[in-house]
Short mmCIF file of C-alpha atoms in Angstrom, two decimals:
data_model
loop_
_atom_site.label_atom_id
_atom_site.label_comp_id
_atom_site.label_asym_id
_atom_site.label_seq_id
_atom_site.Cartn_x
_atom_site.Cartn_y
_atom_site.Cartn_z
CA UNK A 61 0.00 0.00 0.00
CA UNK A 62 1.05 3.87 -0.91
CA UNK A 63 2.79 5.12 2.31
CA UNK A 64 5.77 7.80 3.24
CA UNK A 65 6.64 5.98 5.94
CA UNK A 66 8.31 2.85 5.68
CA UNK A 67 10.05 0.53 8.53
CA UNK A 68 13.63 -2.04 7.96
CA UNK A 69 13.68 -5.05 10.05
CA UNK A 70 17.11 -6.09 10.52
CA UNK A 71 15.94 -9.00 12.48
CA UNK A 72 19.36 -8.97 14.03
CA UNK A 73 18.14 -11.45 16.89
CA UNK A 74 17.15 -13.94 14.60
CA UNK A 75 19.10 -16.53 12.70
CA UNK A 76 16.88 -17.52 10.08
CA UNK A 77 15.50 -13.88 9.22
CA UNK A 78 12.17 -15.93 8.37
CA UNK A 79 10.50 -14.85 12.26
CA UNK A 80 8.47 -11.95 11.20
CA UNK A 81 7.94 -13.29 7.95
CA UNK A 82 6.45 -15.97 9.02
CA UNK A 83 4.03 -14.13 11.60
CA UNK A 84 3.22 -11.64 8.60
CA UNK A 85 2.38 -13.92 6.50
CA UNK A 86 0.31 -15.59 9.07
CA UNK A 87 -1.68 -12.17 10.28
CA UNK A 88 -2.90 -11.89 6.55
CA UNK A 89 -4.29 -15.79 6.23
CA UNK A 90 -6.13 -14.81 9.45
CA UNK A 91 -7.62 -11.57 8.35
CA UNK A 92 -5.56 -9.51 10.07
CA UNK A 93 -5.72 -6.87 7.58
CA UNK A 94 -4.59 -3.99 9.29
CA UNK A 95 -0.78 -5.77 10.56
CA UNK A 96 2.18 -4.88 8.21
CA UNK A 97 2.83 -6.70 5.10
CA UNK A 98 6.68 -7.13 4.94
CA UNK A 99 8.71 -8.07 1.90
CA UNK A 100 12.47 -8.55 1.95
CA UNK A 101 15.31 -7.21 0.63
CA UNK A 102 18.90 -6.49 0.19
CA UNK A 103 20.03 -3.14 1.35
CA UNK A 104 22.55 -1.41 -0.80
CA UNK A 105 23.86 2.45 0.09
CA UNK A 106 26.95 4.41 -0.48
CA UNK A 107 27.21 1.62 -2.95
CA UNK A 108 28.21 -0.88 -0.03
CA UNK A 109 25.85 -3.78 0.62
CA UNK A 110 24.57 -3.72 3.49
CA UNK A 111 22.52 -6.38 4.68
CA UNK A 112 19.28 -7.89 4.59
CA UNK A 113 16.06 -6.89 5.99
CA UNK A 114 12.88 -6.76 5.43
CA UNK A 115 10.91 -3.72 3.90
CA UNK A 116 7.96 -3.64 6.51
CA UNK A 117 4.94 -0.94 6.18
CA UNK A 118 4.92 0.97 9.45
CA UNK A 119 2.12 0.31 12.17
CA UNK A 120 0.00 3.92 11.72
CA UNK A 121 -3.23 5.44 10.94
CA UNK A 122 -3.74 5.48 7.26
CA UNK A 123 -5.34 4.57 4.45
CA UNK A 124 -4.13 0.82 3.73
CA UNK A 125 -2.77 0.34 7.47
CA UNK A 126 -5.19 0.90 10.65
CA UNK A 127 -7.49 2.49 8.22
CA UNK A 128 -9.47 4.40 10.80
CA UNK A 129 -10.70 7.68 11.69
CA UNK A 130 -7.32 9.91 11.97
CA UNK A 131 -7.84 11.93 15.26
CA UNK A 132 -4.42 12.96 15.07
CA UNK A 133 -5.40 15.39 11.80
CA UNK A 134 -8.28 16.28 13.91
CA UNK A 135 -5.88 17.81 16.86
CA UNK A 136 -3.82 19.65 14.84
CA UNK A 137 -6.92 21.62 13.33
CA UNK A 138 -8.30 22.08 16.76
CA UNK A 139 -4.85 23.62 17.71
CA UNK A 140 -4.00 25.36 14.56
CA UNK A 141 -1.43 23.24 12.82
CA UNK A 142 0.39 24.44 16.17
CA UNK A 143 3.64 22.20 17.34
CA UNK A 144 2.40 20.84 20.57
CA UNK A 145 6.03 18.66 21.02
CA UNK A 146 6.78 21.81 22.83
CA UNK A 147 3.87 21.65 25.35
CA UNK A 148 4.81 20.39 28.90
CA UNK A 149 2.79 16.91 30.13
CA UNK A 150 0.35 16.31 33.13
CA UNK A 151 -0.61 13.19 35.17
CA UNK A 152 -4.63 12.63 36.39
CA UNK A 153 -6.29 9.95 37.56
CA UNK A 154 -9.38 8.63 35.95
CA UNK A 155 -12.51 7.45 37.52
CA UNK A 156 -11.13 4.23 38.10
CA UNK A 157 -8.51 5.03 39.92
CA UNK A 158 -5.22 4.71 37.19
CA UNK A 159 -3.27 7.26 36.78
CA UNK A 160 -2.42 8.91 32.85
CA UNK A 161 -0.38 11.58 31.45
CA UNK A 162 -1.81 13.76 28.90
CA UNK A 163 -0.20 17.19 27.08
CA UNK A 164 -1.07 20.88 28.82
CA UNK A 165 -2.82 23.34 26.98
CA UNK A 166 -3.98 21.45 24.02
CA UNK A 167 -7.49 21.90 22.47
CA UNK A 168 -10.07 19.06 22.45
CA UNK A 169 -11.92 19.11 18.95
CA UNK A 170 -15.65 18.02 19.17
CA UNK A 171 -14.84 14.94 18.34
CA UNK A 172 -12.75 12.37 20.22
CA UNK A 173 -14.77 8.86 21.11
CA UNK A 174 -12.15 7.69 18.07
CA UNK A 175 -9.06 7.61 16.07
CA UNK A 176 -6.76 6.07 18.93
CA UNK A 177 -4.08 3.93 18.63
CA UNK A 178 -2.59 2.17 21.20
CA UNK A 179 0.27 0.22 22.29
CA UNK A 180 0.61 -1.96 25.28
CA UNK A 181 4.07 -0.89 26.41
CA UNK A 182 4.66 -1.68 30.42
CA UNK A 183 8.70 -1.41 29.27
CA UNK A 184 8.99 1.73 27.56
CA UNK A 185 5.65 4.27 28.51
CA UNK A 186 7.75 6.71 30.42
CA UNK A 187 9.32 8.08 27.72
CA UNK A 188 6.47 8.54 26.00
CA UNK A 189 3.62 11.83 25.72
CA UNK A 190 0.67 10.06 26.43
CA UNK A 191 -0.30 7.29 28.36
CA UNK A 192 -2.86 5.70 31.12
CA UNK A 193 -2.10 2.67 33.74
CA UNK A 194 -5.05 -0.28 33.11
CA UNK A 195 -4.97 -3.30 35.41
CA UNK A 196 -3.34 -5.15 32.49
CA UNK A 197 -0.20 -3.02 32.43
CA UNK A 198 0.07 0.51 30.44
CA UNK A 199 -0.67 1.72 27.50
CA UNK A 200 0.99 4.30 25.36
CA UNK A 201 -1.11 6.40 22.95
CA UNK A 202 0.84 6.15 19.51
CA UNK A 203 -1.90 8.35 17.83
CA UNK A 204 -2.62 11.09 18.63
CA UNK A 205 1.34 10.96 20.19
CA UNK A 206 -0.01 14.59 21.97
CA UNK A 207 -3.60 14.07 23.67
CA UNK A 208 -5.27 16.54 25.33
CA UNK A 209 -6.63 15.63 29.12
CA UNK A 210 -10.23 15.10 27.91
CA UNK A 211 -8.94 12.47 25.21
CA UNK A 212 -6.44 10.10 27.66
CA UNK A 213 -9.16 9.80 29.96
CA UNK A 214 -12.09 8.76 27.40
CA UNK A 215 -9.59 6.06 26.08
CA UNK A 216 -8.48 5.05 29.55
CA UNK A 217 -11.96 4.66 30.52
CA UNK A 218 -12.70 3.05 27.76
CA UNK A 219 -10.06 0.34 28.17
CA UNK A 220 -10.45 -0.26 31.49
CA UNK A 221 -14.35 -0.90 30.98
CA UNK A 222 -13.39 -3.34 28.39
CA UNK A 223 -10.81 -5.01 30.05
CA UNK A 224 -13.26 -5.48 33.27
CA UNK A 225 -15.98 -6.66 30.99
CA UNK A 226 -13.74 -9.47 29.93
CA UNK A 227 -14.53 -11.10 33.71
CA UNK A 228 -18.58 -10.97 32.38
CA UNK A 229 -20.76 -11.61 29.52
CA UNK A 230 -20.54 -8.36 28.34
CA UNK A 231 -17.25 -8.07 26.62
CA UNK A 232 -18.46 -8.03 22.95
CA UNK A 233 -20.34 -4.66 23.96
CA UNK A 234 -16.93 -3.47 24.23
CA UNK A 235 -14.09 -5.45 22.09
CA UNK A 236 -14.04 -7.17 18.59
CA UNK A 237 -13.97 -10.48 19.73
CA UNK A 238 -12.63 -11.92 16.26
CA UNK A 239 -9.41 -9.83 16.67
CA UNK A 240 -9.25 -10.85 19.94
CA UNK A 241 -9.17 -14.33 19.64
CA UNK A 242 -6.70 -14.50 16.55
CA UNK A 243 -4.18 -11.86 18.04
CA UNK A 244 -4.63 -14.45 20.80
CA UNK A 245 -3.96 -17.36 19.01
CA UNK A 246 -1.28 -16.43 16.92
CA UNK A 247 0.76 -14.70 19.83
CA UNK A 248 0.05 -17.99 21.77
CA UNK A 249 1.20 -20.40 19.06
CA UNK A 250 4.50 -18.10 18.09
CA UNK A 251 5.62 -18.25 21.99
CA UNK A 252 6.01 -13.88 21.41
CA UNK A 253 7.56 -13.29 24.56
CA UNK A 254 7.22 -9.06 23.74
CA UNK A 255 3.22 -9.88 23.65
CA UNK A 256 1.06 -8.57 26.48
CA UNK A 257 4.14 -6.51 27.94
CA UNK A 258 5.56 -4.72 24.65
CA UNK A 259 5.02 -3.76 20.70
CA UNK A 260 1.13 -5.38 21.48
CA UNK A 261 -1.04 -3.20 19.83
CA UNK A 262 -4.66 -2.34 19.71
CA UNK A 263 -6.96 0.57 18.05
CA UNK A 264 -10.32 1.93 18.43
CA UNK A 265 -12.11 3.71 15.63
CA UNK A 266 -14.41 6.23 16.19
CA UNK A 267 -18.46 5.18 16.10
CA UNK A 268 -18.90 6.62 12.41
CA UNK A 269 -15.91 4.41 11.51
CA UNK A 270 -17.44 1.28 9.03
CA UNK A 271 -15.62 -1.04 11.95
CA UNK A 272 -17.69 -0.44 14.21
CA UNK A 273 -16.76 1.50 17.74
CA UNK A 274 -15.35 -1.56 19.67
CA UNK A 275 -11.77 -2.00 20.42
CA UNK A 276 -9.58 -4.38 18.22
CA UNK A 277 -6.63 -6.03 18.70
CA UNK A 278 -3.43 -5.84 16.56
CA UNK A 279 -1.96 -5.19 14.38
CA UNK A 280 0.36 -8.12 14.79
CA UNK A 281 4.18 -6.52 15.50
CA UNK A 282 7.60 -7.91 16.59
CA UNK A 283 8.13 -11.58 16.43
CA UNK A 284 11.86 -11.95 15.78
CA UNK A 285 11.72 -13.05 19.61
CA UNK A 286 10.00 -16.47 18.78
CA UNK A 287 9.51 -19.92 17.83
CA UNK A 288 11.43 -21.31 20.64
CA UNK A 289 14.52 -19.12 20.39
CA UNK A 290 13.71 -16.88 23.53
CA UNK A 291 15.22 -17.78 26.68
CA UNK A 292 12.60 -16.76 30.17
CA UNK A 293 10.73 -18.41 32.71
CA UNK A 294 12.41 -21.35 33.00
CA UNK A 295 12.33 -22.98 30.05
CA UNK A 296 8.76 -21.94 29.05
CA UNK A 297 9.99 -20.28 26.17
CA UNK A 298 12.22 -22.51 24.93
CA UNK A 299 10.14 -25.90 24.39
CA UNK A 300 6.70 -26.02 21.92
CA UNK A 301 4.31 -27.06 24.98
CA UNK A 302 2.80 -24.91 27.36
CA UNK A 303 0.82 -21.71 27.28
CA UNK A 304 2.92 -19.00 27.65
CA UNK A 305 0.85 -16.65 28.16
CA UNK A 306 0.04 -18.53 31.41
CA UNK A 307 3.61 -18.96 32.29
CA UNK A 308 4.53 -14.95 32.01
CA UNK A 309 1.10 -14.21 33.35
CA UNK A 310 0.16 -12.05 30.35
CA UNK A 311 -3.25 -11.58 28.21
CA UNK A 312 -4.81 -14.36 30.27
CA UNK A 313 -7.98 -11.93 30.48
CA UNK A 314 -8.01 -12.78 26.49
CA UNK A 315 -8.31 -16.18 26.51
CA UNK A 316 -10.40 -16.97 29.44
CA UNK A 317 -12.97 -15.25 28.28
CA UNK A 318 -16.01 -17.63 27.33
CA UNK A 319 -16.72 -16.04 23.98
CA UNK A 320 -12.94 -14.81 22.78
CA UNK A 321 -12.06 -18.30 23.75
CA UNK A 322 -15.15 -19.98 21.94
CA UNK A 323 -13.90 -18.27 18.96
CA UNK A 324 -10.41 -19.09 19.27
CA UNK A 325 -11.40 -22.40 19.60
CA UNK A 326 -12.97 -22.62 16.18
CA UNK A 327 -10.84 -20.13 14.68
CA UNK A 328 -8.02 -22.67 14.90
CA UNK A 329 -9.46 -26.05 14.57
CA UNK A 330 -11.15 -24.77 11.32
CA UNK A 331 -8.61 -22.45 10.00
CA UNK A 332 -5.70 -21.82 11.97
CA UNK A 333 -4.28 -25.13 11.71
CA UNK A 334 -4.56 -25.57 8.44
CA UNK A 335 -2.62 -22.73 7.84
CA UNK A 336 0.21 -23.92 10.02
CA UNK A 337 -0.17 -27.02 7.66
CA UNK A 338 0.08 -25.37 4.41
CA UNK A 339 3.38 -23.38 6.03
CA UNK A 340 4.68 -26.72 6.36
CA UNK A 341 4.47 -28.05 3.31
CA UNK A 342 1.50 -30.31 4.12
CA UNK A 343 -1.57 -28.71 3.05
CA UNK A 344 -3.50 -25.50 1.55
CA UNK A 345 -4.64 -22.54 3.33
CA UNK A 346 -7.94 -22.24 3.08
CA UNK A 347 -8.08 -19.16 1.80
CA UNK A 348 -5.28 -16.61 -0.48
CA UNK A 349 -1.93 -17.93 -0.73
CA UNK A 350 -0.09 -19.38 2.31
CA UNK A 351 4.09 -19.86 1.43
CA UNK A 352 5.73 -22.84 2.42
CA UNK A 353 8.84 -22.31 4.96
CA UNK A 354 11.07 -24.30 2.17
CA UNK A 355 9.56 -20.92 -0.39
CA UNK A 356 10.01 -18.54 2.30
CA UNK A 357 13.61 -19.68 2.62
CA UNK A 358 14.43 -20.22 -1.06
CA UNK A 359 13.56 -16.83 -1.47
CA UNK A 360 15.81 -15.26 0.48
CA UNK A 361 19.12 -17.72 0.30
CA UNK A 362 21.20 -15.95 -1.96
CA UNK A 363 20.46 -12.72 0.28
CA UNK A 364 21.42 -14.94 3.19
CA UNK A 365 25.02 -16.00 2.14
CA UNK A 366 25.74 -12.42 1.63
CA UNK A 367 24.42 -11.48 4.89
CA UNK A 368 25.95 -14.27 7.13
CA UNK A 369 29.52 -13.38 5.02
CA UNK A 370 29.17 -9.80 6.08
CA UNK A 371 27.74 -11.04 9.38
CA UNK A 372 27.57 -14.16 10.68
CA UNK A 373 25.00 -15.96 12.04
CA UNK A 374 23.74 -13.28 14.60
CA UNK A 375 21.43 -13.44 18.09
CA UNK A 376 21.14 -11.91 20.82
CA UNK A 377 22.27 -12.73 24.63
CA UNK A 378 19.06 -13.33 25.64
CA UNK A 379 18.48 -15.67 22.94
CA UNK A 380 19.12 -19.48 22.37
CA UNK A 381 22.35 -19.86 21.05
CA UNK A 382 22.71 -21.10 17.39
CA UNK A 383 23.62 -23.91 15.68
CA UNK A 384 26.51 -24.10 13.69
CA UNK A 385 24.93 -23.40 10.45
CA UNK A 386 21.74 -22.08 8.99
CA UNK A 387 20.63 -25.20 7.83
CA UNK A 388 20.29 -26.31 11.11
CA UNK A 389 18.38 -23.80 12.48
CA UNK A 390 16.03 -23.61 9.55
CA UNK A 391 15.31 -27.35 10.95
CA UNK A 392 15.34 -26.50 14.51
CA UNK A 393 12.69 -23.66 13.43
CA UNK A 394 10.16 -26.10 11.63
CA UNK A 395 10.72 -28.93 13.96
CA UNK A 396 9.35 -26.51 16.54
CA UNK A 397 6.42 -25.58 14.22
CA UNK A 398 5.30 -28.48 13.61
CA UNK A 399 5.04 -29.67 17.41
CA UNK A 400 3.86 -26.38 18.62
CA UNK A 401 1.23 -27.01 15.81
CA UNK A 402 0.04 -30.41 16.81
CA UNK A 403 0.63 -29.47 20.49
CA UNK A 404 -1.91 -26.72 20.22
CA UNK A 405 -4.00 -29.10 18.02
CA UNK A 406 -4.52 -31.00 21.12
CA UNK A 407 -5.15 -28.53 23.66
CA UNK A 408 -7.83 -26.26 22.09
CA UNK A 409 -10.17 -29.59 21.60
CA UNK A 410 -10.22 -29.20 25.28
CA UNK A 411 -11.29 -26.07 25.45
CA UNK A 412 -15.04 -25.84 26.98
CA UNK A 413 -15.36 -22.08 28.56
CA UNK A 414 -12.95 -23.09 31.49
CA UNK A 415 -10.30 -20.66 33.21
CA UNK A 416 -7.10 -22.75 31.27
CA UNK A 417 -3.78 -23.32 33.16
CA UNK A 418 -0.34 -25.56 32.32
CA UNK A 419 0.40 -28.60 33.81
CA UNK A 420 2.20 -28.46 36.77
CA UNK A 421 6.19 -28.96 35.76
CA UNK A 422 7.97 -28.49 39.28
CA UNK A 423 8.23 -30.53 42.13
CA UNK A 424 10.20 -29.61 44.97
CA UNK A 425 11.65 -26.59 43.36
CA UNK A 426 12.82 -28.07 39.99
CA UNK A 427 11.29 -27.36 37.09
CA UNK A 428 11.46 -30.62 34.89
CA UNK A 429 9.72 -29.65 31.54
CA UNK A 430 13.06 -29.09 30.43
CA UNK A 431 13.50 -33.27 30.54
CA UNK A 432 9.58 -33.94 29.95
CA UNK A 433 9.29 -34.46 26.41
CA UNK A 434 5.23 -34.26 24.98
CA UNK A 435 5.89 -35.96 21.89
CA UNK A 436 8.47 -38.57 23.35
CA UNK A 437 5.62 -39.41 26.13
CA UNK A 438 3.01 -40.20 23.79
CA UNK A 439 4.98 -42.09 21.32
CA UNK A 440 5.58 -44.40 24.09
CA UNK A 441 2.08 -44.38 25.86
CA UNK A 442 -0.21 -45.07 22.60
CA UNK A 443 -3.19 -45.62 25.34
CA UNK A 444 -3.02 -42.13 26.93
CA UNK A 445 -2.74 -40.52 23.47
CA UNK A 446 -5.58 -42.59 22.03
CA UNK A 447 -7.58 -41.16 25.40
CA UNK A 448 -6.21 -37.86 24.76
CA UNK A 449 -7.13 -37.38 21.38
CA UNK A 450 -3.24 -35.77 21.00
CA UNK A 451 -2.00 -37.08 17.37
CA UNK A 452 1.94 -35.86 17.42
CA UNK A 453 3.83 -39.31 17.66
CA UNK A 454 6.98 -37.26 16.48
CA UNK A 455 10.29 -37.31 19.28
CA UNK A 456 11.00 -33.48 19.51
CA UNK A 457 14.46 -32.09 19.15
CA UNK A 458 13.59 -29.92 22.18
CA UNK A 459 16.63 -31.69 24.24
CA UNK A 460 19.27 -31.52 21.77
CA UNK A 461 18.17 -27.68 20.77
CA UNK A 462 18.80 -27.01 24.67
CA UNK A 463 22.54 -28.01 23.61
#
């Protein structure tokens, strides 16, 4: 889509450079239409090569990106096209009791019950102009960046009723419970440790908006941090089982939700799957054109080579070390696809409306889901998987990828 703004990925942290790709590509099968599209490239200037990245559209208000009323145009009428970065900030407290920063002296314009964007940032708020507390962690307000007092405490309020309506049977008064439950499920399945702290996004138009005035999730951002490459809580992050949403104690008040859960449910035994097939190499997506990880990664090889010569194969500290080559981590990567695939497979058919939690993996103060292997079990215990209804028979490479 036409844009000025444009965003490179260097995807530094990630061996395969396929992460975001992948979760891109992913967003769009779901319907996700407002996340990035991302295309990559090789990045020449000076005439030095310098790398590849990918060529991402920017998360914004726009036409062909969170195409929703633009409140941000509507401030700098109200204020006459005045620069309000120089305007000092403010903190309130809303009628629920969470405090918010807003910007001093600007002008409300009549209209304001739309047009925000927001990002879930618990990490980085302070540095930002605008911003409210919620009981799920904070929220910056990306658009409008400067927001008059009257406008951070509608959209606080706002959240804050919709995040308490989650607990009732209420909630689709308040949030589109499609987004929901797909920005649930494919943060879930990806193991996106940034999700529910950082870069998690959400927007709510305004009520003359064709959307609908409800608040939706996404658009989908940041997943080089993924697939089983992220060291944290224990080893949560590392192996394909477990919810780790649970685990970090994040967006829980998505999921157990009876009707964002009901939806997730079908959402992925009916579609979501099948997409994780046809990324696989075993299937077609349903619907539009789902690549393969062997396309994804043909496409970009020659790139590759001339990145790992300039660079090596790169990560960061906080990340699971490599393997010695990139073929090996290209099979580390779909090995923990496929499991995480057939893992969730299993667990969602158990979904029924109930508050969901991990099996318990410590005893005594050890952790041992680092030496329980899921697929290993139930190769070996046909009867329990038969009762189960689990179908991965598959030993995982989980222990040999913990080195």
């Amino acid at each position: 889509n036409k844009a000025k703004t444009w965003v490179l990925l260097a995807n530094a942290s990630d061996v395969t450079l396929l992460h975001n790709q992948i979760a891109s590509n992913l967003a769009q099968q779901l319907g996700l239409s407002s996340s990035p599209e991302m295309e990559p490239i090789d990045l020449y200037y000076d005439g030095e090569y310098r790398g590849s990245y990918l060529l991402s559209e920017k998360v914004e208000i726009g036409s062909g990106r969170v195409d929703i009323y633009d409140l941000e145009k509507s401030n700098e009428k109200a204020n006459n096209d005045v620069d309000t970065g120089d305007f000092d900030t403010a903190k309130a407290v809303n009628s629920h009791g969470y405090e918010f920063q807003f910007v001093k002296s600007m002008q409300t314009p009549a209209r304001y019950d739309g047009g925000y964007l927001l990002e879930l940032d618990s990490a980085y708020y302070s540095s930002e102009r605008s911003w409210f507390s919620t009981s799920a962690g904070v929220f910056v307000v990306k658009s409008p960046e400067d927001c008059s007092y009257e406008e951070v405490k509608y959209i606080s309020e706002y959240v804050q009723d919709a995040l308490d309506s989650l607990g009732g049977s209420n909630a689709s008064a308040y949030w589109d419970i499609d987004s929901a439950a797909k920005m649930y499920l494919l943060n879930e399945y990806t193991k996106n440790v940034d999700w529910g702290y950082s870069s998690t996004y959400y927007y709510l138009p305004s009520a003359n908006d064709a959307q609908g005035h409800k608040l939706f999730a996404g658009p989908a951002w940041d997943f080089d941090s993924t697939y089983g490459t992220r060291k944290g809580a224990g080893v949560q992050l590392l192996v394909y089982n477990g919810l780790y949403t649970e685990y970090l104690d994040r967006s829980m008040y998505l999921i157990n939700n009876l009707d964002v859960q009901s939806v997730a449910r079908n959402e992925y035994l009916n579609h979501f799957y099948g997409i994780t097939q046809a990324l696989l190499g075993k299937g077609e997506a349903s619907s539009g054109q789902m690549m393969t990880l062997d396309e994804l990664e043909e496409r970009i090889s020659s790139s590759l080579a001339m990145n790992e010569a300039l660079f090596g194969l790169t990560t960061f500290s906080n990340c699971l070390s490599p393997y010695e080559t990139y073929e090996k981590n290209l099979d580390y990567l779909r090995w923990w696809l496929e499991d995480r695939s057939e893992w969730m497979l299993g667990q969602v058919k158990t979904w029924d409306g109930s508050e969901l939690h991990n099996a318990v993996t410590s005893y005594d103060g050890i952790d041992y889901a680092l030496v329980y292997d899921y697929s290993y079990y139930l190769e070996k215990n046909p009867d329990v998987r038969r009762r189960s209804g689990a179908t991965n028979t598959r030993l995982s490479c989980i222990s040999s990828s913990m080195g």
